[in-house]
mmCIF file of C-alpha atoms in Angstrom:
data_model
loop_
_atom_site.group_PDB
_atom_site.id
_atom_site.type_symbol
_atom_site.label_atom_id
_atom_site.label_comp_id
_atom_site.label_asym_id
_atom_site.label_seq_id
_atom_site.Cartn_x
_atom_site.Cartn_y
_atom_site.Cartn_z
ATOM 1 C CA UNK A 30 33.821 61.127 50.602
ATOM 2 C CA UNK A 31 34.020 63.813 53.262
ATOM 3 C CA UNK A 32 31.142 66.245 53.628
ATOM 4 C CA UNK A 33 31.679 70.018 53.579
ATOM 5 C CA UNK A 34 31.329 70.146 57.352
ATOM 6 C CA UNK A 35 33.876 67.357 57.821
ATOM 7 C CA UNK A 36 36.316 69.234 55.592
ATOM 8 C CA UNK A 37 35.691 72.425 57.577
ATOM 9 C CA UNK A 38 36.408 70.675 60.867
ATOM 10 C CA UNK A 39 39.598 69.275 59.402
ATOM 11 C CA UNK A 40 40.793 72.829 58.764
ATOM 12 C CA UNK A 41 40.699 73.495 62.527
ATOM 13 C CA UNK A 42 43.959 71.532 62.708
ATOM 14 C CA UNK A 43 45.544 73.209 59.682
ATOM 15 C CA UNK A 44 49.177 74.305 60.051
ATOM 16 C CA UNK A 45 48.247 77.473 58.145
ATOM 17 C CA UNK A 46 47.207 80.238 60.598
ATOM 18 C CA UNK A 47 44.922 82.028 58.069
ATOM 19 C CA UNK A 48 43.089 78.806 57.198
ATOM 20 C CA UNK A 49 42.741 77.856 60.851
ATOM 21 C CA UNK A 50 41.443 81.324 61.715
ATOM 22 C CA UNK A 51 38.876 81.249 58.927
ATOM 23 C CA UNK A 52 37.719 77.749 59.902
ATOM 24 C CA UNK A 53 37.248 78.502 63.595
ATOM 25 C CA UNK A 54 35.263 81.639 62.816
ATOM 26 C CA UNK A 55 32.934 79.679 60.554
ATOM 27 C CA UNK A 56 32.505 76.979 63.227
ATOM 28 C CA UNK A 57 31.773 79.679 65.803
ATOM 29 C CA UNK A 58 29.094 81.095 63.517
ATOM 30 C CA UNK A 59 27.604 77.614 63.116
ATOM 31 C CA UNK A 60 27.083 77.420 66.877
ATOM 32 C CA UNK A 61 24.877 80.494 66.769
ATOM 33 C CA UNK A 62 21.894 78.544 65.434
ATOM 34 C CA UNK A 63 20.000 75.427 66.506
ATOM 35 C CA UNK A 64 20.582 73.785 63.120
ATOM 36 C CA UNK A 65 24.288 74.497 63.346
ATOM 37 C CA UNK A 66 24.493 73.083 66.870
ATOM 38 C CA UNK A 67 22.713 69.917 65.765
ATOM 39 C CA UNK A 68 25.032 69.503 62.800
ATOM 40 C CA UNK A 69 28.177 70.006 64.864
ATOM 41 C CA UNK A 70 26.836 67.716 67.592
ATOM 42 C CA UNK A 71 27.063 64.793 65.164
ATOM 43 C CA UNK A 72 30.830 65.382 64.986
ATOM 44 C CA UNK A 73 31.423 66.095 68.662
ATOM 45 C CA UNK A 74 34.301 63.608 68.807
ATOM 46 C CA UNK A 75 36.138 65.828 66.304
ATOM 47 C CA UNK A 76 34.931 69.360 66.960
ATOM 48 C CA UNK A 77 35.286 69.396 70.756
ATOM 49 C CA UNK A 78 38.927 68.218 70.957
ATOM 50 C CA UNK A 79 39.850 70.459 68.014
ATOM 51 C CA UNK A 80 38.335 73.560 69.603
ATOM 52 C CA UNK A 81 39.867 72.784 73.010
ATOM 53 C CA UNK A 82 43.329 72.655 71.440
ATOM 54 C CA UNK A 83 42.799 76.143 70.018
ATOM 55 C CA UNK A 84 42.202 77.708 73.454
ATOM 56 C CA UNK A 85 45.930 78.194 73.953
ATOM 57 C CA UNK A 86 46.498 79.956 70.600
ATOM 58 C CA UNK A 87 46.535 83.672 69.796
ATOM 59 C CA UNK A 88 43.375 85.615 70.645
ATOM 60 C CA UNK A 89 42.196 85.812 67.027
ATOM 61 C CA UNK A 90 41.865 82.012 67.142
ATOM 62 C CA UNK A 91 41.295 81.271 70.830
ATOM 63 C CA UNK A 92 38.426 83.770 71.193
ATOM 64 C CA UNK A 93 36.132 82.280 68.508
ATOM 65 C CA UNK A 94 37.098 78.793 69.714
ATOM 66 C CA UNK A 95 36.044 79.681 73.266
ATOM 67 C CA UNK A 96 32.847 81.343 72.006
ATOM 68 C CA UNK A 97 31.998 78.190 70.073
ATOM 69 C CA UNK A 98 32.594 75.983 73.125
ATOM 70 C CA UNK A 99 30.430 78.236 75.309
ATOM 71 C CA UNK A 100 27.597 77.927 72.795
ATOM 72 C CA UNK A 101 28.050 74.173 72.406
ATOM 73 C CA UNK A 102 28.139 73.659 76.185
ATOM 74 C CA UNK A 103 24.604 74.992 76.478
ATOM 75 C CA UNK A 104 23.558 71.595 75.128
ATOM 76 C CA UNK A 105 23.634 69.216 78.095
ATOM 77 C CA UNK A 106 24.731 66.216 76.013
ATOM 78 C CA UNK A 107 27.634 68.127 74.507
ATOM 79 C CA UNK A 108 28.511 69.583 77.919
ATOM 80 C CA UNK A 109 28.629 66.037 79.268
ATOM 81 C CA UNK A 110 30.975 65.035 76.451
ATOM 82 C CA UNK A 111 33.214 67.971 77.328
ATOM 83 C CA UNK A 112 33.407 66.923 80.971
ATOM 84 C CA UNK A 113 34.230 63.353 79.930
ATOM 85 C CA UNK A 114 37.109 64.605 77.771
ATOM 86 C CA UNK A 115 38.581 66.498 80.764
ATOM 87 C CA UNK A 116 37.521 69.937 79.533
ATOM 88 C CA UNK A 117 37.392 71.397 83.043
ATOM 89 C CA UNK A 118 41.103 70.745 83.539
ATOM 90 C CA UNK A 119 41.923 72.145 80.103
ATOM 91 C CA UNK A 120 39.916 75.285 80.808
ATOM 92 C CA UNK A 121 41.593 75.811 84.179
ATOM 93 C CA UNK A 122 45.049 75.296 82.667
ATOM 94 C CA UNK A 123 44.349 77.958 80.041
ATOM 95 C CA UNK A 124 42.571 80.288 82.448
ATOM 96 C CA UNK A 125 45.687 80.668 84.576
ATOM 97 C CA UNK A 126 48.205 81.052 81.788
ATOM 98 C CA UNK A 127 50.007 84.389 82.153
ATOM 99 C CA UNK A 128 49.034 85.459 78.648
ATOM 100 C CA UNK A 129 45.383 84.385 78.796
ATOM 101 C CA UNK A 130 43.160 87.036 77.218
ATOM 102 C CA UNK A 131 39.881 85.105 76.998
ATOM 103 C CA UNK A 132 39.298 84.879 80.749
ATOM 104 C CA UNK A 133 35.636 85.873 80.721
ATOM 105 C CA UNK A 134 34.733 83.288 78.066
ATOM 106 C CA UNK A 135 36.548 80.483 79.885
ATOM 107 C CA UNK A 136 34.723 81.341 83.107
ATOM 108 C CA UNK A 137 31.402 81.276 81.251
ATOM 109 C CA UNK A 138 32.302 77.845 79.875
ATOM 110 C CA UNK A 139 32.872 76.630 83.446
ATOM 111 C CA UNK A 140 29.459 78.036 84.411
ATOM 112 C CA UNK A 141 27.826 75.809 81.816
ATOM 113 C CA UNK A 142 29.900 72.728 82.658
ATOM 114 C CA UNK A 143 29.169 73.005 86.388
ATOM 115 C CA UNK A 144 25.457 72.791 85.736
ATOM 116 C CA UNK A 145 26.150 69.048 85.515
ATOM 117 C CA UNK A 146 26.985 66.937 88.558
ATOM 118 C CA UNK A 147 29.934 65.477 86.676
ATOM 119 C CA UNK A 148 31.186 68.968 85.908
ATOM 120 C CA UNK A 149 30.986 69.928 89.579
ATOM 121 C CA UNK A 150 32.903 66.794 90.569
ATOM 122 C CA UNK A 151 35.557 67.632 87.998
ATOM 123 C CA UNK A 152 35.940 71.200 89.263
ATOM 124 C CA UNK A 153 36.076 69.991 92.865
ATOM 125 C CA UNK A 154 38.745 67.498 91.740
ATOM 126 C CA UNK A 155 36.728 64.768 93.394
ATOM 127 C CA UNK A 156 38.781 61.665 94.122
ATOM 128 C CA UNK A 157 42.135 63.452 94.085
ATOM 129 C CA UNK A 158 43.068 63.942 97.729
ATOM 130 C CA UNK A 159 46.177 65.995 96.957
ATOM 131 C CA UNK A 160 44.491 68.416 94.546
ATOM 132 C CA UNK A 161 40.959 68.459 95.977
ATOM 133 C CA UNK A 162 39.601 71.998 96.098
ATOM 134 C CA UNK A 163 42.579 73.661 94.398
ATOM 135 C CA UNK A 164 40.598 74.819 91.351
ATOM 136 C CA UNK A 165 37.842 76.275 93.523
ATOM 137 C CA UNK A 166 40.360 78.061 95.740
ATOM 138 C CA UNK A 167 41.943 79.647 92.652
ATOM 139 C CA UNK A 168 38.572 80.773 91.323
ATOM 140 C CA UNK A 169 37.515 82.240 94.673
ATOM 141 C CA UNK A 170 40.778 84.138 94.974
ATOM 142 C CA UNK A 171 40.328 85.541 91.465
ATOM 143 C CA UNK A 172 36.675 86.344 92.133
ATOM 144 C CA UNK A 173 37.607 88.315 95.210
ATOM 145 C CA UNK A 174 40.437 90.304 93.622
ATOM 146 C CA UNK A 175 39.334 90.989 90.044
ATOM 147 C CA UNK A 176 36.404 93.390 90.299
ATOM 148 C CA UNK A 177 38.495 96.561 90.036
ATOM 149 C CA UNK A 178 40.259 95.597 86.826
ATOM 150 C CA UNK A 179 39.921 98.271 84.143
ATOM 151 C CA UNK A 180 39.012 95.881 81.323
ATOM 152 C CA UNK A 181 35.815 94.878 83.071
ATOM 153 C CA UNK A 182 35.155 92.082 85.496
ATOM 154 C CA UNK A 183 36.433 88.895 83.829
ATOM 155 C CA UNK A 184 35.780 86.728 86.887
ATOM 156 C CA UNK A 185 32.295 88.099 87.603
ATOM 157 C CA UNK A 186 30.595 84.896 86.422
ATOM 158 C CA UNK A 187 32.468 82.888 89.056
ATOM 159 C CA UNK A 188 29.452 83.956 91.133
ATOM 160 C CA UNK A 189 27.320 81.536 89.126
ATOM 161 C CA UNK A 190 29.915 78.752 89.415
ATOM 162 C CA UNK A 191 29.811 79.088 93.208
ATOM 163 C CA UNK A 192 26.029 78.789 93.192
ATOM 164 C CA UNK A 193 26.317 75.674 91.031
ATOM 165 C CA UNK A 194 28.890 73.875 93.162
ATOM 166 C CA UNK A 195 27.132 74.797 96.423
ATOM 167 C CA UNK A 196 24.098 72.861 95.244
ATOM 168 C CA UNK A 197 26.037 69.685 96.013
ATOM 169 C CA UNK A 198 26.969 68.594 99.520
ATOM 170 C CA UNK A 199 30.635 68.130 98.576
ATOM 171 C CA UNK A 200 30.766 71.690 97.273
ATOM 172 C CA UNK A 201 29.125 73.103 100.390
ATOM 173 C CA UNK A 202 31.529 71.281 102.665
ATOM 174 C CA UNK A 203 34.489 72.617 100.717
ATOM 175 C CA UNK A 204 33.230 76.189 100.915
ATOM 176 C CA UNK A 205 32.503 75.821 104.639
ATOM 177 C CA UNK A 206 35.878 74.326 105.556
ATOM 178 C CA UNK A 207 37.195 76.847 108.136
ATOM 179 C CA UNK A 208 40.803 76.001 107.276
ATOM 180 C CA UNK A 209 40.281 77.242 103.725
ATOM 181 C CA UNK A 210 38.146 80.244 104.702
ATOM 182 C CA UNK A 211 36.425 80.366 101.306
ATOM 183 C CA UNK A 212 32.909 81.343 102.395
ATOM 184 C CA UNK A 213 34.278 84.234 104.439
ATOM 185 C CA UNK A 214 36.038 85.579 101.342
ATOM 186 C CA UNK A 215 32.942 85.091 99.200
ATOM 187 C CA UNK A 216 30.589 86.839 101.627
ATOM 188 C CA UNK A 217 32.677 89.987 101.562
ATOM 189 C CA UNK A 218 31.915 90.316 97.851
ATOM 190 C CA UNK A 219 28.296 91.105 98.698
ATOM 191 C CA UNK A 220 29.344 94.757 98.905
ATOM 192 C CA UNK A 221 30.092 94.733 95.174
ATOM 193 C CA UNK A 222 28.136 97.018 92.880
ATOM 194 C CA UNK A 223 27.586 94.094 90.502
ATOM 195 C CA UNK A 224 24.119 92.558 90.763
ATOM 196 C CA UNK A 225 25.455 89.282 89.375
ATOM 197 C CA UNK A 226 28.053 89.133 92.151
ATOM 198 C CA UNK A 227 25.444 89.961 94.794
ATOM 199 C CA UNK A 228 23.049 87.284 93.536
ATOM 200 C CA UNK A 229 25.869 84.766 93.347
ATOM 201 C CA UNK A 230 26.979 85.486 96.899
ATOM 202 C CA UNK A 231 23.454 85.354 98.329
ATOM 203 C CA UNK A 232 22.650 82.162 96.423
ATOM 204 C CA UNK A 233 25.869 80.532 97.606
ATOM 205 C CA UNK A 234 25.222 81.484 101.233
ATOM 206 C CA UNK A 235 21.668 80.174 100.995
ATOM 207 C CA UNK A 236 22.820 76.854 99.545
ATOM 208 C CA UNK A 237 25.558 76.473 102.146
ATOM 209 C CA UNK A 238 22.997 77.002 104.912
ATOM 210 C CA UNK A 239 21.591 73.559 104.147
ATOM 211 C CA UNK A 240 24.594 72.361 106.158
ATOM 212 C CA UNK A 241 23.556 74.446 109.185
ATOM 213 C CA UNK A 242 22.356 71.416 111.115
ATOM 214 C CA UNK A 243 25.897 70.049 111.395
ATOM 215 C CA UNK A 244 28.119 73.023 110.542
ATOM 216 C CA UNK A 245 26.504 75.870 112.453
ATOM 217 C CA UNK A 246 29.717 76.468 114.390
ATOM 218 C CA UNK A 247 31.536 77.278 111.151
ATOM 219 C CA UNK A 248 28.828 79.780 110.208
ATOM 220 C CA UNK A 249 29.041 81.489 113.590
ATOM 221 C CA UNK A 250 32.818 81.789 113.234
ATOM 222 C CA UNK A 251 32.192 84.259 110.394
ATOM 223 C CA UNK A 252 29.064 85.851 111.883
ATOM 224 C CA UNK A 253 30.523 89.374 111.737
ATOM 225 C CA UNK A 254 30.380 89.100 107.931
ATOM 226 C CA UNK A 255 27.434 86.724 107.641
ATOM 227 C CA UNK A 256 24.741 88.690 109.497
ATOM 228 C CA UNK A 257 25.256 91.979 107.606
ATOM 229 C CA UNK A 258 25.144 90.114 104.280
ATOM 230 C CA UNK A 259 21.871 88.441 105.267
ATOM 231 C CA UNK A 260 20.153 91.227 107.202
ATOM 232 C CA UNK A 261 20.977 94.409 105.302
ATOM 233 C CA UNK A 262 19.109 93.273 102.158
ATOM 234 C CA UNK A 263 15.933 92.666 104.184
ATOM 235 C CA UNK A 264 16.159 95.607 106.599
ATOM 236 C CA UNK A 265 14.040 98.011 104.534
ATOM 237 C CA UNK A 266 14.983 101.654 104.029
ATOM 238 C CA UNK A 267 13.957 103.185 107.333
ATOM 239 C CA UNK A 268 16.568 104.791 109.576
ATOM 240 C CA UNK A 269 16.645 102.703 112.733
ATOM 241 C CA UNK A 270 16.424 104.253 116.169
ATOM 242 C CA UNK A 271 19.415 104.461 118.463
ATOM 243 C CA UNK A 272 17.634 102.039 120.784
ATOM 244 C CA UNK A 273 17.457 99.464 117.993
ATOM 245 C CA UNK A 274 20.999 99.929 116.701
ATOM 246 C CA UNK A 275 22.511 99.813 120.193
ATOM 247 C CA UNK A 276 21.549 96.134 120.318
ATOM 248 C CA UNK A 277 23.327 95.334 117.057
ATOM 249 C CA UNK A 278 26.965 94.742 116.100
ATOM 250 C CA UNK A 279 28.711 97.953 115.042
ATOM 251 C CA UNK A 280 28.715 97.204 111.313
ATOM 252 C CA UNK A 281 24.998 96.459 111.252
ATOM 253 C CA UNK A 282 24.039 99.314 113.537
ATOM 254 C CA UNK A 283 26.103 101.870 111.622
ATOM 255 C CA UNK A 284 24.618 100.838 108.274
ATOM 256 C CA UNK A 285 21.036 100.969 109.568
ATOM 257 C CA UNK A 286 21.371 104.337 111.286
ATOM 258 C CA UNK A 287 21.769 106.245 108.010
ATOM 259 C CA UNK A 288 19.854 106.623 104.748
ATOM 260 C CA UNK A 289 20.603 103.891 102.222
ATOM 261 C CA UNK A 290 19.407 102.497 98.933
ATOM 262 C CA UNK A 291 16.833 99.725 99.021
ATOM 263 C CA UNK A 292 17.888 96.465 97.404
ATOM 264 C CA UNK A 293 15.424 96.158 94.551
ATOM 265 C CA UNK A 294 16.179 92.548 93.570
ATOM 266 C CA UNK A 295 13.545 90.410 95.262
ATOM 267 C CA UNK A 296 15.413 87.155 94.551
ATOM 268 C CA UNK A 297 18.297 88.245 96.768
ATOM 269 C CA UNK A 298 15.888 89.132 99.586
ATOM 270 C CA UNK A 299 14.224 85.720 99.331
ATOM 271 C CA UNK A 300 17.596 83.963 99.367
ATOM 272 C CA UNK A 301 18.705 85.948 102.416
ATOM 273 C CA UNK A 302 15.502 85.079 104.274
ATOM 274 C CA UNK A 303 15.779 81.410 103.300
ATOM 275 C CA UNK A 304 19.315 81.379 104.704
ATOM 276 C CA UNK A 305 18.151 83.039 107.939
ATOM 277 C CA UNK A 306 15.383 80.469 108.228
ATOM 278 C CA UNK A 307 17.794 77.553 107.843
ATOM 279 C CA UNK A 308 20.181 79.034 110.409
ATOM 280 C CA UNK A 309 17.438 79.760 112.940
ATOM 281 C CA UNK A 310 16.096 76.218 112.720
ATOM 282 C CA UNK A 311 18.977 75.462 115.089
ATOM 283 C CA UNK A 312 18.656 76.612 118.693
ATOM 284 C CA UNK A 313 22.111 78.165 118.774
ATOM 285 C CA UNK A 314 21.354 79.812 115.440
ATOM 286 C CA UNK A 315 18.257 81.417 116.926
ATOM 287 C CA UNK A 316 20.252 82.649 119.916
ATOM 288 C CA UNK A 317 22.818 84.187 117.601
ATOM 289 C CA UNK A 318 20.040 85.803 115.562
ATOM 290 C CA UNK A 319 18.449 87.348 118.647
ATOM 291 C CA UNK A 320 21.870 88.571 119.787
ATOM 292 C CA UNK A 321 22.168 90.866 116.740
ATOM 293 C CA UNK A 322 18.573 92.125 117.130
ATOM 294 C CA UNK A 323 17.627 90.195 114.018
ATOM 295 C CA UNK A 324 13.893 89.892 114.795
ATOM 296 C CA UNK A 325 13.572 93.681 115.015
ATOM 297 C CA UNK A 326 15.280 94.076 111.638
ATOM 298 C CA UNK A 327 12.862 91.626 110.041
ATOM 299 C CA UNK A 328 9.928 93.385 111.673
ATOM 300 C CA UNK A 329 10.931 96.758 110.241
ATOM 301 C CA UNK A 330 11.814 95.342 106.828
ATOM 302 C CA UNK A 331 8.509 93.491 106.555
ATOM 303 C CA UNK A 332 6.490 96.662 107.152
ATOM 304 C CA UNK A 333 7.425 98.139 103.766
ATOM 305 C CA UNK A 334 7.702 94.924 101.769
ATOM 306 C CA UNK A 335 5.358 94.612 98.793
ATOM 307 C CA UNK A 336 6.625 91.561 96.907
ATOM 308 C CA UNK A 337 4.437 88.498 97.744
ATOM 309 C CA UNK A 338 7.339 86.016 97.538
ATOM 310 C CA UNK A 339 9.502 88.070 99.863
ATOM 311 C CA UNK A 340 6.610 88.623 102.276
ATOM 312 C CA UNK A 341 6.055 84.873 102.417
ATOM 313 C CA UNK A 342 9.748 84.355 103.200
ATOM 314 C CA UNK A 343 9.565 86.964 106.006
ATOM 315 C CA UNK A 344 6.506 85.227 107.429
ATOM 316 C CA UNK A 345 8.184 81.818 107.378
ATOM 317 C CA UNK A 346 11.036 83.098 109.544
ATOM 318 C CA UNK A 347 8.627 85.056 111.746
ATOM 319 C CA UNK A 348 6.482 81.983 112.375
ATOM 320 C CA UNK A 349 9.546 80.014 113.394
ATOM 321 C CA UNK A 350 10.624 82.671 115.883
ATOM 322 C CA UNK A 351 7.120 83.024 117.332
ATOM 323 C CA UNK A 352 6.730 79.264 117.733
ATOM 324 C CA UNK A 353 10.116 78.913 119.390
ATOM 325 C CA UNK A 354 9.874 77.252 122.769
ATOM 326 C CA UNK A 355 13.580 77.034 123.444
ATOM 327 C CA UNK A 356 13.880 73.311 122.845
ATOM 328 C CA UNK A 357 11.843 72.309 119.825
ATOM 329 C CA UNK A 358 13.084 72.209 116.258
ATOM 330 C CA UNK A 359 10.842 73.229 113.385
ATOM 331 C CA UNK A 360 10.869 71.237 110.179
ATOM 332 C CA UNK A 361 12.419 72.784 107.084
ATOM 333 C CA UNK A 362 10.085 74.248 104.484
ATOM 334 C CA UNK A 363 12.510 75.365 101.803
ATOM 335 C CA UNK A 364 13.800 73.029 99.134
ATOM 336 C CA UNK A 365 17.438 72.276 98.427
#
C-alpha cells in the first residue's frame, strides 16, 4: 500500500492543474527542512524526474518545482542524481525558452549542480565536439547583458557558475580560448555595482591564471581589460601623482588620478593579488606588470592595507618582484 508521501508524489503528474499545483507546493515545503529532504531523497527516482517535467509549466507550478529542485540540489548525492538524469540539459532548455519566467531559480540550480565535477562536465558539454562550450557561451552572453533589466538581475548568479567551472582545467581552457573571447567579456563585468558579480569575476580571473604558464599570451591579448580589473581593487584610495600615472595605460592612470571608493571586500583583493602573483611568475608576465607601473600601485595600496590576509598577499607578490633576477622562476605558493 502506498504511503502518504508516495501518493503525494503521484499527484505531481496529475492531469488536474489544481491538484498538481497543490502537490508541488507541498513538495516544495517539504524541501525546506532536513527531515523533508531525507524523506524525499528516498524517492529521488520519482521526485526528481517529476519536478523536472514541471519546469516548463506555468509559473504557479514551475516556480515551486524549481525552488524544490534548488533545495534538493544542495544535497550532493541528490545533485549527483540530477546530473546523471541529464538535468543540466533540461535546465538549459527551459532557461532559454522565450516564455521562461523562473530564470533566477534555474541559474541557482546550475550553481549547485556545477559544484560537482560531473555537473561541470555536463555544462561544458564534455565529449560533444559539435556542441562543446555552447551552454557556457550562452550563459556568458546573458551574464554580460542582463544586469540592467528592471526585474532585477536574473543572471547574476552566473558569476558563481563561472567560478565553479574555472576550477577545472577544461573550464579554464574554454574561458581562455581567444576565438571565443569569453574571459574578455567576463572581465568587463567587474565594473558592475553587484558585489556578487565582482566576486565572481575576480574569482574566475584568479582561477584562470593557473593556466598562465602556458597561456600567458592569451592573457596579454586582453591586458587592457585585465590589468585594471586586477590593479584597481588593490590600488588603495590615494590620488596618484602625475609622475606615477604617466607610466600607466590611460584607463588605469585616469582612474587613479581622481578620488574613488575603496573596495571593502577583502576576498576580492586577495583574489586579485593571487592572480597577479600567478601572472608575474612568468618572465613575460613580470615585464608586462612593470610596463603598467604595477609595482608602484602595489606599493601605494599596501601602505593603507589593514587586513592581514590581504597584506600577506601583497607581500607574496612583492617578494617575487624583489627576488626577480630576470631569468629565474619562483615556485607557486597559492593553491588551485
